């Protein structure tokens, strides 16, 4: 059996502006992950997907154990398997006899990269099972193919940070920069409980940009300046400086029109409880907020966020240690 895993992610700085060619910084989130296993099926059975432990919206259908030949066209998990196998030279028919089991603890439609993580875990498990070495760059490219099918015009930051499993400084179309985090720092990550459809929010921003190009370009430039300053601070190990930069990024996101009262309530609670800075993360209008905290304040800020209505609170330590995301057990 072969296993592949992938972490969640948050965008630390630069969402939306990244779609318009500006830089952004994203980091992996420990403690939540997607996991896929691949094992041999009975001869002639073809490929079966088992996803009973996957949140409903990620499955794309009602049943949770089914052969891919019976899946409706566009079933998201089948798309991932097909893109992965085709890249690895397993052109079907004949279908290989495999059972692929998928699970995930990453909340969906909240900006934590659940779709990209599920795709990455499946592709890693298939690659390990087939002895097909895949670089993070190739994994990222395959997951980007999937993202393009389901998310319209993604910038590519989700697949990049998840496939590399390291903090990244990302500019669309440029080689990825793995960010050296000189001093690790802590984030508290809180769910507003409001679902957010990235595709819709990105479309709305584009509509506003089309009408008010000059203003929106200036806002994107303002965000880019914040992202560059944040990169410098991370490289120098001056992580406390990220707090005011997060607040500045949030103010610019509010001007873009992607914030929401439910998010701002959480941001106020985090800052009042001692967070050094806080902002929404991802597409906005719902989803998660992130707060920069001293280690000793993780619990007090988390509690304040719960009192302010957060439906789930996580924390993560941002550092630059890579993890592999694949393992092989008694490969068959
Ligand atoms: O909600 P998420 O985490 O998928 O983030 C969307 C980030 C955007 O910049 C708004 C879109 C993108 O493709 O980068």
Coordinates of C-alpha atoms and ligand atoms in Angstrom, one line a residue:
X1 CA 0.0 0.0 0.0
X2 CA 1.2 3.5 -0.8
X3 CA 0.2 6.7 1.1
X4 CA 0.3 10.3 0.1
X5 CA -0.5 13.3 2.3
X6 CA -0.8 17.0 1.9
X7 CA -1.2 19.9 4.4
X8 CA -3.7 22.8 4.4
X9 CA -2.5 26.3 3.6
X10 CA -3.2 29.9 4.3
X11 CA -2.4 33.0 2.3
X12 CA -0.4 35.2 4.6
X13 CA -0.3 38.2 2.3
X14 CA -1.4 39.2 -1.2
X15 CA -4.6 37.4 -2.1
X16 CA -6.5 38.8 -5.0
X17 CA -3.6 41.0 -6.1
X18 CA -1.8 37.8 -7.0
X19 CA -4.3 37.1 -9.7
X20 CA -3.2 40.4 -11.3
X21 CA 0.5 39.6 -11.3
X22 CA 1.5 40.9 -7.9
X23 CA 3.4 38.8 -5.4
X24 CA 1.8 36.8 -2.5
X25 CA 3.1 34.8 0.4
X26 CA 1.4 31.5 1.5
X27 CA 2.3 29.0 4.1
X28 CA 1.4 25.4 4.9
X29 CA -0.9 24.7 7.9
X30 CA 0.0 21.7 10.1
X31 CA -2.5 19.8 12.0
X32 CA -5.0 19.4 9.2
X33 CA -4.3 17.3 6.2
X34 CA -5.6 15.3 3.2
X35 CA -4.6 11.7 3.0
X36 CA -4.8 9.1 0.1
X37 CA -3.8 5.5 0.0
X38 CA -3.5 3.2 -3.0
X39 CA -3.7 -0.5 -2.8
X40 CA -4.2 -3.3 -5.4
X41 CA -7.8 -4.3 -6.2
X42 CA -9.1 -7.6 -7.4
X43 CA -8.1 -8.6 -10.9
X44 CA -10.4 -7.0 -13.5
X45 CA -12.1 -4.7 -11.0
X46 CA -10.6 -1.5 -12.4
X47 CA -10.2 1.6 -10.2
X48 CA -12.4 2.1 -7.2
X49 CA -12.6 5.3 -5.1
X50 CA -13.4 5.1 -1.4
X51 CA -14.1 8.5 0.1
X52 CA -16.5 7.9 2.9
X53 CA -14.4 10.1 5.3
X54 CA -14.3 13.1 2.9
X55 CA -16.5 16.1 3.6
X56 CA -19.6 15.8 1.3
X57 CA -18.9 18.7 -1.0
X58 CA -15.5 17.4 -1.9
X59 CA -17.0 14.1 -3.2
X60 CA -19.1 15.4 -6.0
X61 CA -21.6 12.6 -5.7
X62 CA -23.7 10.7 -3.2
X63 CA -22.1 7.3 -2.8
X64 CA -18.7 7.1 -1.3
X65 CA -17.4 3.8 -2.7
X66 CA -17.6 3.5 -6.5
X67 CA -15.7 2.4 -9.6
X68 CA -14.5 5.4 -11.6
X69 CA -16.1 3.9 -14.8
X70 CA -19.5 4.6 -13.1
X71 CA -18.7 8.1 -12.0
X72 CA -20.5 11.0 -13.7
X73 CA -18.3 13.1 -16.2
X74 CA -16.4 15.8 -14.3
X75 CA -16.4 13.9 -10.9
X76 CA -13.6 15.9 -9.2
X77 CA -11.8 12.8 -7.7
X78 CA -11.9 11.0 -11.1
X79 CA -10.4 14.0 -12.8
X80 CA -7.5 14.0 -10.4
X81 CA -6.9 10.3 -10.8
X82 CA -7.1 10.5 -14.6
X83 CA -4.7 13.5 -14.8
X84 CA -2.3 11.8 -12.5
X85 CA -2.3 8.4 -14.2
X86 CA -2.0 9.9 -17.7
X87 CA 1.0 11.8 -16.6
X88 CA 2.6 8.7 -15.2
X89 CA 2.1 6.8 -18.4
X90 CA -0.8 4.7 -17.3
X91 CA -3.0 5.4 -20.3
X92 CA -6.3 3.5 -20.0
X93 CA -7.9 1.2 -21.0
X94 CA -7.1 -1.3 -19.6
X95 CA -7.7 0.3 -16.3
X96 CA -5.3 -0.8 -13.5
X97 CA -6.9 -2.6 -10.6
X98 CA -6.6 -0.2 -7.7
X99 CA -8.5 0.9 -4.6
X100 CA -7.9 4.6 -3.8
X101 CA -9.0 5.7 -0.4
X102 CA -9.2 9.4 0.4
X103 CA -9.8 11.3 3.6
X104 CA -9.3 14.9 4.8
X105 CA -9.5 16.9 7.9
X106 CA -9.1 20.2 6.0
X107 CA -12.3 22.3 6.2
X108 CA -13.7 22.9 2.7
X109 CA -14.6 26.2 1.0
X110 CA -12.9 28.2 3.7
X111 CA -9.6 29.2 2.0
X112 CA -7.5 26.4 3.5
X113 CA -6.7 24.8 0.2
X114 CA -8.7 21.6 0.7
X115 CA -9.3 20.9 -3.0
X116 CA -5.6 21.3 -3.9
X117 CA -4.6 19.2 -0.9
X118 CA -6.9 16.3 -1.8
X119 CA -5.5 16.4 -5.3
X120 CA -1.9 16.5 -4.1
X121 CA -2.4 13.6 -1.7
X122 CA -4.0 11.4 -4.5
X123 CA -1.2 12.2 -7.0
X124 CA 1.5 11.6 -4.4
X125 CA 0.0 8.2 -3.4
X126 CA -0.3 7.2 -7.1
X127 CA 3.3 8.2 -7.8
X128 CA 4.6 6.3 -4.8
X129 CA 2.5 3.2 -5.7
X130 CA 3.8 3.3 -9.3
X131 CA 7.4 4.1 -8.3
X132 CA 7.1 7.2 -10.4
X133 CA 9.3 9.9 -8.8
X134 CA 7.5 13.3 -8.9
X135 CA 9.2 16.6 -8.1
X136 CA 7.3 19.2 -6.2
X137 CA 7.3 21.3 -9.4
X138 CA 5.6 18.4 -11.4
X139 CA 3.1 17.7 -8.6
X140 CA 2.3 21.4 -8.5
X141 CA 1.8 21.5 -12.2
X142 CA -0.6 18.5 -12.2
X143 CA -2.6 19.9 -9.3
X144 CA -2.8 23.2 -11.2
X145 CA -4.4 21.4 -14.1
X146 CA -7.1 20.2 -11.7
X147 CA -7.5 23.6 -10.1
X148 CA -8.1 25.2 -13.5
X149 CA -11.0 22.8 -14.2
X150 CA -12.7 23.5 -10.9
X151 CA -11.8 27.1 -10.0
X152 CA -11.8 29.1 -13.2
X153 CA -8.7 31.3 -13.2
X154 CA -6.6 30.3 -10.2
X155 CA -3.3 32.2 -9.7
X156 CA -1.6 28.9 -8.9
X157 CA -0.5 29.8 -5.4
X158 CA -2.6 27.0 -3.7
X159 CA -1.0 24.1 -5.7
X160 CA 2.4 25.7 -5.3
X161 CA 2.4 26.1 -1.5
X162 CA 0.8 22.7 -0.9
X163 CA 3.1 20.8 -3.4
X164 CA 6.3 22.4 -2.0
X165 CA 5.0 22.2 1.6
X166 CA 7.0 25.3 2.5
X167 CA 6.3 29.0 2.9
X168 CA 6.4 30.5 -0.7
X169 CA 6.8 33.9 -2.2
X170 CA 4.8 33.5 -5.3
X171 CA 4.5 35.6 -8.5
X172 CA 2.3 34.1 -11.2
X173 CA 4.5 32.9 -14.1
X174 CA 7.8 33.2 -12.2
X175 CA 9.9 30.5 -10.6
X176 CA 8.7 29.9 -7.1
X177 CA 10.8 31.3 -4.2
X178 CA 10.9 29.1 -1.1
X179 CA 11.0 31.6 1.7
X180 CA 13.6 31.0 4.4
X181 CA 11.8 31.8 7.7
X182 CA 14.7 32.9 9.9
X183 CA 12.6 33.0 13.1
X184 CA 9.6 30.7 13.2
X185 CA 6.3 32.4 14.3
X186 CA 2.8 31.5 15.3
X187 CA -0.6 32.0 13.6
X188 CA -4.0 31.5 15.1
X189 CA -6.5 30.6 12.3
X190 CA -10.2 31.0 12.9
X191 CA -13.2 29.9 10.8
X192 CA -16.0 32.5 10.5
X193 CA -18.4 29.7 9.8
X194 CA -19.4 31.5 6.5
X195 CA -18.6 29.5 3.3
X196 CA -16.9 31.4 0.6
X197 CA -16.8 30.5 -3.1
X198 CA -13.4 31.6 -4.3
X199 CA -14.6 31.5 -7.9
X200 CA -17.4 33.9 -7.2
X201 CA -15.4 36.4 -5.2
X202 CA -12.6 36.4 -7.8
X203 CA -15.3 37.1 -10.5
X204 CA -16.7 40.0 -8.5
X205 CA -13.3 41.6 -8.0
X206 CA -12.8 41.3 -11.7
X207 CA -16.1 43.0 -12.4
X208 CA -15.1 45.9 -10.1
X209 CA -11.6 46.1 -11.7
X210 CA -13.2 46.4 -15.2
X211 CA -15.2 49.4 -14.0
X212 CA -12.6 51.1 -11.8
X213 CA -9.3 50.0 -13.2
X214 CA -7.1 52.8 -12.0
X215 CA -8.4 52.5 -8.4
X216 CA -8.1 48.7 -8.3
X217 CA -4.6 48.7 -9.9
X218 CA -3.5 51.2 -7.2
X219 CA -4.9 48.9 -4.5
X220 CA -3.1 45.9 -6.0
X221 CA 0.1 48.0 -6.0
X222 CA -0.5 48.9 -2.4
X223 CA -0.9 45.2 -1.5
X224 CA 2.3 44.3 -3.5
X225 CA 4.3 46.8 -1.4
X226 CA 3.0 45.2 1.8
X227 CA 3.9 41.7 0.5
X228 CA 7.5 42.9 -0.4
X229 CA 7.9 44.4 3.1
X230 CA 6.6 41.2 4.6
X231 CA 9.1 39.1 2.6
X232 CA 12.0 41.3 3.9
X233 CA 10.8 40.9 7.5
X234 CA 10.5 37.1 7.3
X235 CA 14.0 36.8 5.8
X236 CA 15.4 39.0 8.5
X237 CA 13.6 37.1 11.2
X238 CA 11.7 40.2 12.3
X239 CA 8.4 38.5 12.5
X240 CA 6.8 40.9 14.9
X241 CA 6.8 43.5 12.0
X242 CA 4.4 41.3 10.2
X243 CA 1.6 42.3 12.6
X244 CA 1.1 45.9 11.3
X245 CA 1.6 44.7 7.8
X246 CA -1.3 42.2 8.2
X247 CA -3.5 45.1 9.4
X248 CA -2.4 47.1 6.4
X249 CA -3.2 44.3 4.0
X250 CA -6.6 43.8 5.7
X251 CA -7.4 47.5 5.2
X252 CA -6.6 47.2 1.5
X253 CA -8.7 44.0 1.2
X254 CA -11.6 46.0 2.8
X255 CA -11.2 48.6 0.1
X256 CA -11.3 45.9 -2.5
X257 CA -14.7 44.9 -1.1
X258 CA -13.9 41.3 -0.1
X259 CA -14.2 41.6 3.7
X260 CA -17.4 41.0 5.7
X261 CA -18.8 41.9 9.1
X262 CA -18.4 38.3 10.4
X263 CA -14.7 38.5 9.5
X264 CA -14.2 42.0 11.0
X265 CA -15.8 40.9 14.3
X266 CA -13.2 38.1 14.6
X267 CA -10.3 40.5 13.6
X268 CA -11.3 43.0 16.3
X269 CA -11.6 40.2 18.9
X270 CA -8.1 38.8 18.0
X271 CA -6.4 42.2 18.2
X272 CA -8.1 43.1 21.5
X273 CA -6.9 39.8 22.9
X274 CA -3.3 40.7 22.1
X275 CA -2.7 39.6 18.5
X276 CA 0.0 41.6 16.9
X277 CA -2.0 41.9 13.7
X278 CA -4.8 40.1 11.8
X279 CA -6.4 39.8 8.4
X280 CA -8.8 37.7 6.4
X281 CA -7.1 34.9 4.4
X282 CA -8.0 33.6 1.0
X283 CA -10.8 34.9 -1.2
X284 CA -12.7 36.6 1.6
X285 CA -16.4 37.4 2.2
X286 CA -16.3 34.4 4.5
X287 CA -13.8 31.7 5.3
X288 CA -10.9 32.1 7.7
X289 CA -9.1 34.9 9.4
X290 CA -5.5 34.7 10.6
X291 CA -3.8 36.4 13.5
X292 CA -0.2 36.8 14.4
X293 CA 0.5 35.9 18.0
X294 CA 3.3 35.5 20.6
X295 CA 3.4 31.8 21.5
X296 CA 2.2 32.5 25.1
X297 CA -0.9 34.2 23.6
X298 CA -2.1 31.4 21.4
X299 CA -4.6 30.2 24.0
X300 CA -6.0 33.6 25.0
X301 CA -6.4 34.8 21.4
X302 CA -8.0 31.4 20.4
X303 CA -10.5 31.7 23.3
X304 CA -11.3 35.3 22.3
X305 CA -12.0 34.2 18.8
X306 CA -14.3 31.4 20.0
X307 CA -16.2 33.9 22.1
X308 CA -16.6 36.2 19.1
X309 CA -18.2 33.4 17.1
X310 CA -15.5 31.4 15.4
X311 CA -16.7 27.9 14.6
X312 CA -13.2 26.3 14.6
X313 CA -9.9 27.6 15.7
X314 CA -6.5 26.2 14.7
X315 CA -3.0 27.3 15.2
X316 CA 0.2 26.7 13.3
X317 CA 3.9 27.4 13.6
X318 CA 5.4 28.9 10.4
X319 CA 8.9 27.6 9.7
X320 CA 10.8 26.4 6.7
X321 CA 11.3 22.7 7.4
X322 CA 10.2 20.6 4.5
X323 CA 8.2 17.4 5.0
X324 CA 7.9 14.7 2.3
X325 CA 4.2 14.0 2.1
X326 CA 4.7 10.4 0.7
X327 CA 5.4 7.1 2.3
X328 CA 5.2 3.5 1.2
X329 CA 4.1 0.6 3.3
X330 CA 4.4 -3.0 2.0
X331 CA 3.9 -1.8 -1.5
X332 CA 2.0 -4.4 -3.5
Ligands
LIG1 O1 -9.8 31.0 -1.0 P1 -8.4 30.5 -1.5 O2 -7.5 30.2 -0.4 O3 -8.5 29.5 -2.6 O4 -7.7 31.8 -2.1 C1 -8.0 32.5 -3.2 C2 -6.9 33.4 -3.4 C3 -7.2 34.4 -4.5 O5 -6.0 35.2 -4.6 C4 -8.3 35.2 -4.2 C5 -7.4 33.7 -5.8 C6 -6.2 33.0 -6.4 O6 -6.4 32.1 -7.3 O7 -5.0 33.3 -6.0

